[in-house]
XYZ file of N, CA and C in Angstrom:
723
model
N 19.834 -8.735 15.522
C 19.990 -7.638 14.576
C 18.755 -6.745 14.627
N 18.935 -5.411 14.506
C 17.776 -4.526 14.461
C 16.887 -4.851 13.269
N 15.593 -4.645 13.439
C 14.627 -4.928 12.378
C 13.787 -3.685 12.124
N 14.360 -2.684 11.463
C 13.638 -1.420 11.285
C 12.423 -1.566 10.382
N 11.429 -0.740 10.651
C 10.204 -0.706 9.866
C 10.168 0.581 9.049
N 9.873 0.436 7.782
C 9.743 1.587 6.893
C 8.284 1.725 6.475
N 7.836 2.963 6.343
C 6.511 3.264 5.812
C 6.686 4.035 4.511
N 6.102 3.505 3.426
C 6.156 4.167 2.127
C 4.857 4.934 1.922
N 4.997 6.239 1.697
C 3.836 7.108 1.463
C 3.945 7.725 0.069
N 3.256 7.181 -0.928
C 3.244 7.845 -2.230
C 2.361 9.087 -2.159
N 2.828 10.157 -2.789
C 2.061 11.400 -2.706
C 1.986 12.064 -4.071
N 0.797 12.462 -4.440
C 0.601 13.274 -5.636
C -0.537 14.231 -5.338
N -0.231 15.505 -5.298
C -1.215 16.536 -4.942
C -1.871 16.242 -3.596
N -1.040 16.060 -2.587
C -1.536 15.815 -1.226
C -1.046 16.910 -0.270
N -0.974 18.169 -0.756
C -0.416 19.249 0.044
C -1.162 19.442 1.357
N -2.481 19.261 1.341
C -3.255 19.487 2.563
C -3.164 18.322 3.544
N -2.886 17.136 3.035
C -2.857 15.948 3.889
C -1.473 15.562 4.374
N -0.429 15.965 3.644
C 0.877 15.337 3.847
C 1.435 15.551 5.250
N 1.507 16.783 5.697
C 2.110 17.013 7.007
C 1.362 16.320 8.131
N 0.018 16.427 8.197
C -0.664 15.719 9.289
C -0.530 14.200 9.219
N -0.507 13.606 8.005
C -0.396 12.147 7.932
C 1.012 11.709 8.330
N 2.027 12.485 7.963
C 3.398 12.147 8.358
C 3.548 12.212 9.865
N 3.078 13.291 10.478
C 3.245 13.442 11.924
C 2.446 12.382 12.689
N 1.247 12.074 12.232
C 0.455 11.036 12.897
C 1.126 9.669 12.760
N 1.663 9.381 11.593
C 2.326 8.086 11.369
C 3.586 7.961 12.215
N 4.359 9.027 12.302
C 5.580 8.979 13.108
C 5.262 8.774 14.583
N 4.194 9.377 15.071
C 3.805 9.160 16.468
C 3.577 7.676 16.740
N 2.927 6.996 15.798
C 2.643 5.567 15.970
C 3.931 4.751 15.843
N 4.738 5.044 14.849
C 5.963 4.273 14.632
C 6.941 4.416 15.794
N 7.016 5.595 16.369
C 7.909 5.775 17.526
C 7.531 4.856 18.678
N 6.249 4.594 18.810
C 5.770 3.771 19.925
C 5.751 2.285 19.606
N 5.680 1.926 18.316
C 5.431 0.521 17.985
C 6.563 -0.157 17.222
N 7.507 0.601 16.682
C 8.618 0.000 15.933
C 9.864 0.058 16.807
N 10.033 -0.944 17.643
C 11.079 -0.916 18.674
C 12.485 -0.892 18.101
N 12.674 -1.438 16.898
C 14.010 -1.526 16.317
C 14.302 -0.420 15.312
N 13.522 0.624 15.346
C 13.771 1.744 14.451
C 12.713 1.865 13.376
N 12.635 3.043 12.789
C 11.612 3.294 11.785
C 12.068 4.409 10.857
N 11.416 4.493 9.730
C 11.672 5.572 8.777
C 10.453 5.690 7.861
N 10.096 6.927 7.549
C 9.026 7.202 6.586
C 9.675 7.702 5.305
N 9.240 7.130 4.191
C 9.727 7.550 2.879
C 8.551 8.092 2.076
N 8.608 9.369 1.750
C 7.608 9.981 0.876
C 8.099 9.849 -0.557
N 7.245 9.319 -1.424
C 7.577 9.212 -2.842
C 6.662 10.174 -3.587
N 7.235 11.284 -4.032
C 6.423 12.309 -4.690
C 6.704 12.339 -6.184
N 5.615 12.304 -6.959
C 5.722 12.256 -8.416
C 5.567 13.641 -9.037
N 6.379 14.597 -8.590
C 6.348 15.917 -9.191
C 5.021 16.625 -9.001
N 4.436 16.544 -7.820
C 3.124 17.148 -7.564
C 3.128 18.632 -7.910
N 2.175 19.094 -8.716
C 2.139 20.520 -9.057
C 1.586 21.414 -7.954
N 1.048 20.818 -6.886
C 0.436 21.634 -5.828
C 1.401 21.964 -4.683
N 2.684 21.616 -4.822
C 3.654 21.936 -3.787
C 3.862 20.858 -2.748
N 3.295 19.675 -2.961
C 3.487 18.585 -2.008
C 4.965 18.267 -1.809
N 5.730 18.275 -2.893
C 7.147 17.947 -2.790
C 7.911 18.917 -1.907
N 7.577 20.200 -1.976
C 8.248 21.197 -1.138
C 7.915 20.982 0.334
N 6.669 20.622 0.620
C 6.283 20.315 2.000
C 7.055 19.101 2.497
N 7.176 18.099 1.649
C 7.931 16.901 2.020
C 9.378 17.243 2.334
N 9.997 18.096 1.524
C 11.388 18.478 1.765
C 11.533 19.239 3.083
N 10.581 20.106 3.372
C 10.640 20.848 4.634
C 10.556 19.902 5.825
N 9.665 18.935 5.758
C 9.532 17.969 6.848
C 10.787 17.112 6.985
N 11.367 16.712 5.860
C 12.585 15.894 5.905
C 13.745 16.668 6.511
N 13.812 17.982 6.244
C 14.861 18.800 6.846
C 14.666 18.927 8.350
N 13.413 18.949 8.771
C 13.098 19.038 10.203
C 13.322 17.716 10.914
N 13.082 16.596 10.202
C 13.108 15.268 10.824
C 14.056 14.345 10.046
N 15.326 14.699 9.933
C 16.230 13.927 9.056
C 16.475 12.494 9.511
N 16.296 12.204 10.786
C 16.538 10.846 11.278
C 15.339 9.922 11.089
N 14.202 10.480 10.691
C 12.981 9.681 10.600
C 12.297 9.749 9.241
N 12.701 10.685 8.412
C 11.939 10.950 7.188
C 12.870 11.284 6.041
N 12.570 10.729 4.864
C 13.272 11.133 3.664
C 12.288 11.206 2.506
N 12.728 11.831 1.438
C 11.861 12.061 0.281
C 12.537 11.520 -0.971
N 11.766 10.832 -1.768
C 12.215 10.378 -3.083
C 11.397 11.139 -4.121
N 12.063 12.018 -4.865
C 11.388 12.798 -5.897
C 11.489 12.073 -7.230
N 10.353 11.933 -7.877
C 10.330 11.393 -9.235
C 9.819 12.494 -10.162
N 10.283 12.524 -11.411
C 10.043 13.711 -12.246
C 8.604 13.946 -12.661
N 7.806 12.886 -12.731
C 6.439 13.061 -13.224
C 5.570 11.917 -12.717
N 4.273 12.128 -12.785
C 3.324 11.103 -12.371
C 3.381 9.935 -13.337
N 3.707 8.744 -12.814
C 3.803 7.573 -13.689
C 3.132 6.346 -13.077
N 2.202 6.581 -12.159
C 1.420 5.475 -11.639
C 1.771 5.090 -10.226
N 0.739 4.693 -9.481
C 0.925 4.322 -8.079
C 1.848 3.125 -7.925
N 1.688 2.143 -8.806
C 2.513 0.947 -8.709
C 3.991 1.259 -8.831
N 4.359 2.086 -9.791
C 5.769 2.431 -9.968
C 6.296 3.250 -8.792
N 5.445 4.088 -8.226
C 5.870 4.844 -7.046
C 6.172 3.896 -5.889
N 5.292 2.925 -5.665
C 5.541 1.963 -4.594
C 6.789 1.142 -4.867
N 6.977 0.704 -6.098
C 8.155 -0.106 -6.406
C 9.443 0.667 -6.136
N 9.453 1.952 -6.502
C 10.626 2.769 -6.217
C 10.855 2.881 -4.715
N 9.781 3.043 -3.968
C 9.904 3.118 -2.519
C 10.359 1.813 -1.906
N 9.825 0.706 -2.394
C 10.242 -0.602 -1.875
C 11.731 -0.825 -2.096
N 12.213 -0.483 -3.291
C 13.640 -0.681 -3.586
C 14.513 0.140 -2.642
N 14.128 1.366 -2.414
C 14.909 2.216 -1.517
C 14.923 1.639 -0.100
N 13.772 1.182 0.386
C 13.692 0.627 1.734
C 14.549 -0.628 1.862
N 14.504 -1.499 0.866
C 15.303 -2.720 0.914
C 16.793 -2.402 0.871
N 17.173 -1.456 0.029
C 18.580 -1.062 -0.045
C 19.088 -0.551 1.302
N 18.202 0.102 2.052
C 18.596 0.699 3.330
C 18.505 -0.279 4.495
N 18.085 -1.523 4.227
C 18.072 -2.534 5.267
C 16.767 -2.706 6.018
N 15.662 -2.239 5.459
C 14.372 -2.393 6.125
C 14.048 -3.866 6.331
N 13.529 -4.198 7.493
C 13.070 -5.557 7.769
C 11.574 -5.693 7.510
N 10.840 -4.609 7.739
C 9.402 -4.564 7.472
C 9.139 -3.329 6.628
N 8.296 -3.484 5.620
C 7.960 -2.367 4.744
C 6.447 -2.243 4.684
N 5.947 -1.117 5.147
C 4.510 -0.860 5.143
C 4.157 0.097 4.009
N 2.957 -0.026 3.512
C 2.434 0.925 2.528
C 1.076 1.421 3.014
N 0.787 2.696 2.717
C -0.432 3.310 3.220
C -0.771 4.512 2.356
N -2.056 4.791 2.172
C -2.465 5.994 1.462
C -2.111 7.232 2.288
N -1.894 8.336 1.603
C -1.503 9.571 2.269
C -2.680 10.500 2.543
N -3.907 9.998 2.421
C -5.087 10.871 2.507
C -5.976 10.577 3.718
N -5.482 9.796 4.668
C -6.204 9.409 5.886
C -7.346 8.427 5.622
N -7.415 7.844 4.419
C -8.349 6.742 4.222
C -7.979 5.567 5.117
N -6.683 5.394 5.325
C -6.168 4.418 6.280
C -5.790 5.148 7.560
N -6.169 4.602 8.680
C -5.903 5.217 9.975
C -4.462 4.926 10.391
N -3.621 5.948 10.555
C -2.238 5.684 10.968
C -2.130 4.868 12.248
N -3.116 4.972 13.134
C -3.065 4.195 14.382
C -3.011 2.703 14.109
N -3.565 2.273 12.961
C -3.570 0.847 12.636
C -2.201 0.319 12.223
N -1.231 1.205 11.995
C 0.124 0.736 11.702
C 0.655 -0.148 12.830
N 0.313 0.193 14.062
C 0.775 -0.606 15.197
C 0.229 -2.027 15.119
N -1.023 -2.163 14.711
C -1.634 -3.496 14.599
C -1.023 -4.289 13.452
N -0.712 -3.623 12.331
C -0.075 -4.313 11.218
C 1.305 -4.829 11.614
N 2.083 -3.982 12.273
C 3.428 -4.397 12.674
C 3.383 -5.513 13.705
N 2.431 -5.454 14.601
C 2.294 -6.516 15.589
C 1.933 -7.834 14.918
N 1.000 -7.802 13.970
C 0.596 -9.024 13.261
C 1.726 -9.583 12.411
N 2.630 -8.706 11.947
C 3.740 -9.156 11.108
C 4.791 -9.926 11.887
N 4.665 -9.990 13.190
C 5.614 -10.791 13.966
C 5.441 -12.281 13.696
N 4.227 -12.700 13.285
C 4.024 -14.116 12.956
C 3.322 -14.297 11.615
N 3.520 -13.345 10.711
C 3.031 -13.466 9.336
C 4.039 -12.785 8.425
N 4.011 -13.141 7.144
C 4.954 -12.558 6.192
C 4.385 -11.336 5.482
N 3.088 -11.332 5.275
C 2.390 -10.201 4.670
C 1.098 -9.999 5.433
N 0.912 -8.802 5.947
C -0.310 -8.459 6.683
C -1.093 -7.458 5.863
N -2.373 -7.737 5.681
C -3.252 -6.857 4.924
C -4.257 -6.207 5.859
N -4.370 -4.890 5.792
C -5.469 -4.207 6.458
C -6.710 -4.396 5.611
N -7.664 -5.190 6.089
C -8.756 -5.670 5.257
C -10.088 -5.006 5.604
N -10.769 -4.549 4.552
C -12.113 -3.988 4.704
C -13.174 -5.064 4.744
N -12.828 -6.286 4.299
C -13.852 -7.279 4.015
C -13.737 -8.555 4.832
N -13.067 -8.481 5.962
C -13.135 -9.555 6.947
C -13.999 -9.053 8.097
N -14.503 -9.960 8.945
C -15.335 -9.517 10.065
C -14.646 -8.434 10.893
N -15.368 -7.350 11.138
C -14.814 -6.213 11.866
C -14.324 -5.102 10.959
N -14.110 -5.390 9.686
C -13.688 -4.374 8.728
C -14.887 -3.750 8.040
N -14.718 -2.520 7.559
C -15.821 -1.865 6.852
C -15.299 -0.636 6.113
N -16.188 -0.078 5.292
C -15.902 1.140 4.532
C -16.898 2.201 4.959
N -16.399 3.420 5.124
C -17.263 4.544 5.463
C -17.095 5.656 4.430
N -18.206 6.233 4.000
C -18.170 7.407 3.141
C -18.257 7.143 1.657
N -18.350 5.889 1.244
C -18.481 5.577 -0.176
C -19.940 5.496 -0.572
N -20.229 5.853 -1.826
C -21.545 5.634 -2.393
C -21.736 4.178 -2.808
N -22.947 3.846 -3.184
C -23.279 2.458 -3.522
C -22.445 1.943 -4.689
N -22.282 2.749 -5.744
C -21.565 2.276 -6.927
C -20.126 1.898 -6.589
N -19.451 2.749 -5.830
C -18.053 2.452 -5.510
C -17.947 1.233 -4.606
N -18.905 1.066 -3.710
C -18.904 -0.131 -2.868
C -19.065 -1.398 -3.715
N -19.997 -1.357 -4.662
C -20.250 -2.524 -5.509
C -19.025 -2.848 -6.360
N -18.415 -1.815 -6.956
C -17.235 -2.034 -7.802
C -16.098 -2.645 -6.990
N -15.876 -2.133 -5.779
C -14.787 -2.642 -4.940
C -15.036 -4.087 -4.526
N -16.248 -4.368 -4.061
C -16.537 -5.737 -3.619
C -16.484 -6.719 -4.782
N -17.014 -6.306 -5.928
C -16.978 -7.187 -7.094
C -15.538 -7.424 -7.542
N -14.716 -6.358 -7.515
C -13.323 -6.510 -7.922
C -12.580 -7.499 -7.046
N -12.814 -7.437 -5.732
C -12.159 -8.382 -4.824
C -12.653 -9.807 -5.072
N -13.974 -9.952 -5.252
C -14.549 -11.279 -5.509
C -13.997 -11.855 -6.805
N -13.936 -11.023 -7.841
C -13.446 -11.448 -9.151
C -12.000 -11.934 -9.050
N -11.140 -11.130 -8.431
C -9.732 -11.509 -8.319
C -9.564 -12.766 -7.478
N -10.307 -12.862 -6.389
C -10.203 -14.024 -5.509
C -10.560 -15.307 -6.253
N -11.619 -15.268 -7.048
C -12.080 -16.491 -7.715
C -11.253 -16.816 -8.961
N -10.806 -15.811 -9.698
C -9.968 -16.099 -10.866
C -8.622 -16.663 -10.432
N -8.056 -16.094 -9.361
C -6.726 -16.510 -8.920
C -6.756 -17.680 -7.948
N -7.909 -17.932 -7.347
C -8.024 -19.064 -6.437
C -7.255 -18.887 -5.150
N -7.284 -17.681 -4.582
C -6.575 -17.423 -3.327
C -7.586 -17.040 -2.237
N -7.379 -17.489 -1.010
C -8.338 -17.247 0.074
C -8.105 -15.912 0.781
N -8.033 -14.828 0.003
C -7.822 -13.496 0.559
C -9.042 -12.660 0.233
N -9.627 -12.025 1.237
C -10.896 -11.321 1.044
C -10.711 -9.935 0.420
N -9.642 -9.242 0.776
C -9.447 -7.873 0.297
C -8.170 -7.806 -0.525
N -8.268 -8.243 -1.772
C -7.094 -8.298 -2.635
C -6.720 -6.940 -3.218
N -7.642 -5.986 -3.234
C -7.350 -4.704 -3.869
C -6.951 -3.616 -2.871
N -6.923 -3.931 -1.584
C -6.586 -2.934 -0.576
C -5.126 -2.527 -0.626
N -4.839 -1.301 -0.160
C -3.491 -0.766 -0.223
C -2.870 -0.440 1.114
N -3.321 -1.109 2.184
C -2.751 -0.900 3.523
C -2.120 -2.214 3.936
N -0.764 -2.311 3.863
C -0.090 -3.593 3.994
C 1.218 -3.443 4.763
N 1.673 -4.563 5.288
C 3.004 -4.637 5.877
C 3.676 -5.913 5.369
N 4.793 -5.742 4.681
C 5.567 -6.853 4.128
C 6.809 -7.101 4.974
N 7.150 -8.363 5.195
C 8.510 -8.678 5.591
C 9.405 -8.530 4.360
N 10.650 -8.150 4.566
C 11.530 -7.893 3.433
C 11.677 -9.125 2.543
N 11.604 -10.317 3.148
C 11.770 -11.546 2.369
C 10.697 -11.684 1.291
N 9.511 -11.163 1.561
C 8.431 -11.233 0.567
C 8.778 -10.379 -0.645
N 9.172 -9.134 -0.403
C 9.505 -8.245 -1.515
C 10.725 -8.747 -2.281
N 11.673 -9.351 -1.581
C 12.845 -9.891 -2.270
C 12.464 -11.056 -3.180
N 11.467 -11.836 -2.785
C 11.069 -13.009 -3.570
C 10.153 -12.665 -4.738
N 9.539 -11.493 -4.707
C 8.526 -11.149 -5.712
C 9.142 -10.779 -7.057
N 10.407 -10.412 -7.101
C 11.062 -9.944 -8.335
C 10.389 -8.651 -8.795
N 10.664 -7.579 -8.070
C 9.960 -6.311 -8.280
C 10.124 -5.779 -9.699
N 11.243 -6.057 -10.327
C 11.478 -5.534 -11.680
C 10.526 -6.123 -12.710
N 9.846 -7.210 -12.360
C 8.933 -7.832 -13.324
C 7.475 -7.431 -13.088
N 7.201 -6.595 -12.098
C 5.826 -6.163 -11.812
C 5.460 -5.019 -12.740
N 4.347 -5.134 -13.442
C 3.941 -4.109 -14.404
C 2.574 -3.495 -14.082
N 1.868 -4.024 -13.120
C 0.506 -3.565 -12.843
C 0.495 -2.221 -12.137
N -0.658 -1.550 -12.188
C -0.884 -0.293 -11.487
C -2.170 -0.423 -10.667
N -2.436 0.566 -9.796
C -3.729 0.652 -9.122
C -4.173 -0.625 -8.439
N -5.456 -0.964 -8.628
C -6.010 -2.185 -8.044
C -5.182 -3.400 -8.423
N -4.821 -3.500 -9.710
C -4.110 -4.685 -10.186
C -2.753 -4.828 -9.513
N -2.097 -3.722 -9.204
C -0.810 -3.788 -8.517
C -0.954 -4.451 -7.155
N -1.966 -4.031 -6.404
C -2.176 -4.627 -5.086
C -2.501 -6.116 -5.200
N -3.324 -6.460 -6.172
C -3.673 -7.868 -6.383
C -2.424 -8.674 -6.730
N -1.620 -8.156 -7.644
C -0.464 -8.913 -8.132
C 0.544 -9.204 -7.027
N 0.840 -8.214 -6.199
C 1.842 -8.454 -5.165
C 1.345 -9.453 -4.125
N 0.079 -9.364 -3.751
C -0.451 -10.346 -2.795
C -0.480 -11.737 -3.415
N -0.882 -11.831 -4.673
C -0.928 -13.126 -5.350
C 0.463 -13.749 -5.436
N 1.458 -12.939 -5.751
C 2.821 -13.469 -5.818
C 3.301 -13.938 -4.445
N 2.911 -13.219 -3.411
C 3.286 -13.667 -2.065
C 2.670 -15.020 -1.748
N 1.392 -15.184 -2.086
C 0.721 -16.461 -1.846
C 1.385 -17.568 -2.660
N 1.656 -17.289 -3.937
C 2.263 -18.295 -4.807
C 3.652 -18.719 -4.310
N 4.343 -17.815 -3.633
C 5.665 -18.140 -3.105
C 5.611 -18.809 -1.742
N 4.424 -19.073 -1.258
C 4.282 -19.823 -0.016
C 4.375 -19.008 1.252
N 4.293 -17.686 1.151
C 4.383 -16.850 2.338
C 3.059 -16.841 3.102
N 3.167 -16.585 4.394
C 1.994 -16.537 5.271
C 1.335 -15.171 5.158
N 0.084 -15.160 4.710
C -0.657 -13.914 4.527
C -1.785 -13.861 5.555
N -1.849 -12.749 6.255
C -2.876 -12.586 7.286
C -3.646 -11.290 7.047
N -4.966 -11.348 7.170
C -5.803 -10.152 7.074
C -6.280 -9.740 8.461
N -6.167 -8.436 8.743
C -6.719 -7.905 9.988
C -7.735 -6.829 9.631
N -8.807 -6.713 10.389
C -9.867 -5.760 10.008
C -9.456 -4.315 10.213
N -9.849 -3.481 9.257
C -9.650 -2.038 9.373
C -10.926 -1.324 8.941
N -11.040 -0.076 9.330
C -12.095 0.796 8.830
C -11.470 1.719 7.797
N -11.951 1.636 6.576
C -11.481 2.485 5.486
C -12.448 3.652 5.355
N -11.924 4.874 5.447
C -12.771 6.064 5.355
C -12.421 6.855 4.097
N -13.437 7.279 3.373
C -13.192 8.076 2.179
C -12.488 9.372 2.558
N -11.600 9.822 1.696
C -10.839 11.042 1.985
C -11.774 12.228 2.201
N -11.360 13.129 3.082
C -12.115 14.345 3.335
C -11.530 15.542 2.605
N -10.245 15.486 2.282
C -9.551 16.596 1.634
C -8.839 16.075 0.395
N -8.897 16.829 -0.694
C -8.217 16.428 -1.910
C -9.104 15.582 -2.807
N -8.507 15.125 -3.898
C -9.244 14.403 -4.931
C -8.694 13.003 -5.093
N -9.592 12.032 -5.212
C -9.173 10.648 -5.408
C -8.431 10.497 -6.721
N -7.405 9.646 -6.733
C -6.621 9.395 -7.947
C -7.140 8.177 -8.716
N -8.150 7.491 -8.159
C -8.684 6.309 -8.814
C -9.482 6.720 -10.050
N -9.430 5.891 -11.083
C -10.137 6.179 -12.331
C -10.698 4.893 -12.900
N -11.588 5.041 -13.884
C -12.154 3.869 -14.547
C -11.062 3.061 -15.250
N -10.065 3.752 -15.794
C -8.979 3.049 -16.481
C -8.232 2.132 -15.531
N -7.956 2.621 -14.320
C -7.237 1.815 -13.337
C -8.064 0.604 -12.932
N -9.381 0.817 -12.749
C -10.244 -0.301 -12.378
C -10.326 -1.329 -13.501
N -10.431 -0.849 -14.741
C -10.547 -1.771 -15.870
C -9.253 -2.542 -16.113
N -8.121 -1.934 -15.758
C -6.849 -2.642 -15.908
C -6.877 -3.964 -15.156
N -7.475 -3.941 -13.973
C -7.504 -5.152 -13.160
C -8.305 -6.266 -13.823
N -9.328 -5.897 -14.590
C -10.178 -6.903 -15.226
C -9.363 -7.781 -16.168
N -8.483 -7.158 -16.966
C -7.714 -7.976 -17.910
C -6.376 -8.432 -17.353
N -5.844 -7.714 -16.334
C -4.565 -8.115 -15.775
C -4.683 -9.349 -14.888
N -5.811 -9.509 -14.188
C -5.935 -10.638 -13.256
C -5.840 -11.981 -13.981
N -6.558 -12.206 -15.073
C -6.358 -13.484 -15.777
C -4.939 -13.672 -16.287
N -4.272 -12.579 -16.673
C -2.880 -12.690 -17.105
C -1.983 -13.189 -15.981
N -2.270 -12.739 -14.760
C -1.482 -13.206 -13.616
C -1.613 -14.718 -13.467
N -2.818 -15.214 -13.622
C -3.047 -16.659 -13.495
C -2.327 -17.428 -14.590
N -2.409 -16.930 -15.830
C -1.744 -17.596 -16.928
C -0.238 -17.569 -16.770
N 0.306 -16.429 -16.318
C 1.748 -16.324 -16.124
C 2.216 -17.297 -15.042
N 1.423 -17.448 -13.999
C 1.797 -18.360 -12.910
C 1.841 -19.791 -13.412
N 0.944 -20.133 -14.307
C 0.954 -21.503 -14.850
C 2.178 -21.753 -15.714
């Protein structure tokens, strides 16, 4: 049976990045997803015209690209969940997630898909040997590393980069996670889905990536999103018990 790969790209005010990231990602998927591929843009009513750009690209590339419009910004986690549901409904065998701002290198999609041939969840990791971050200041580096360390030790899972957002799931992982029960956003969303995969006995593999700070546009990360993870992570542990 064909095993198509889907890439979910959440977008909010990414007008300058969207077209180049879509075209770069499709170039990689055409070469590395032998059983078919599709890119799904999930736009949360971007006021900068991102949604119109997405529609234009989808009209140009109807066999490879579609757009899911949501009426308003309601969080990265909910955008991903909507995208995951659409991909599963359409028969995706592998579902990848990636930032739309070139912080993640589209070329690494090929490595994620290759690693997913013998793993259930592949994480593009900044914090395994060979991985690194470029362009961040000291404070953001400390917050990110501490957040990963905190989640790893509270949850007791041997994953180095729990807060990263560059992943490839086999469909069986997303089906087992019970997406309707996920409530986290931001960092906590990434932690929760990986933790649930581990708790369900799936094989999780980290591969090194270089994460580069965005060059165009504004980061959507905030102190509120970071603080959510502080109180949500212990809740995940208690719920699992």
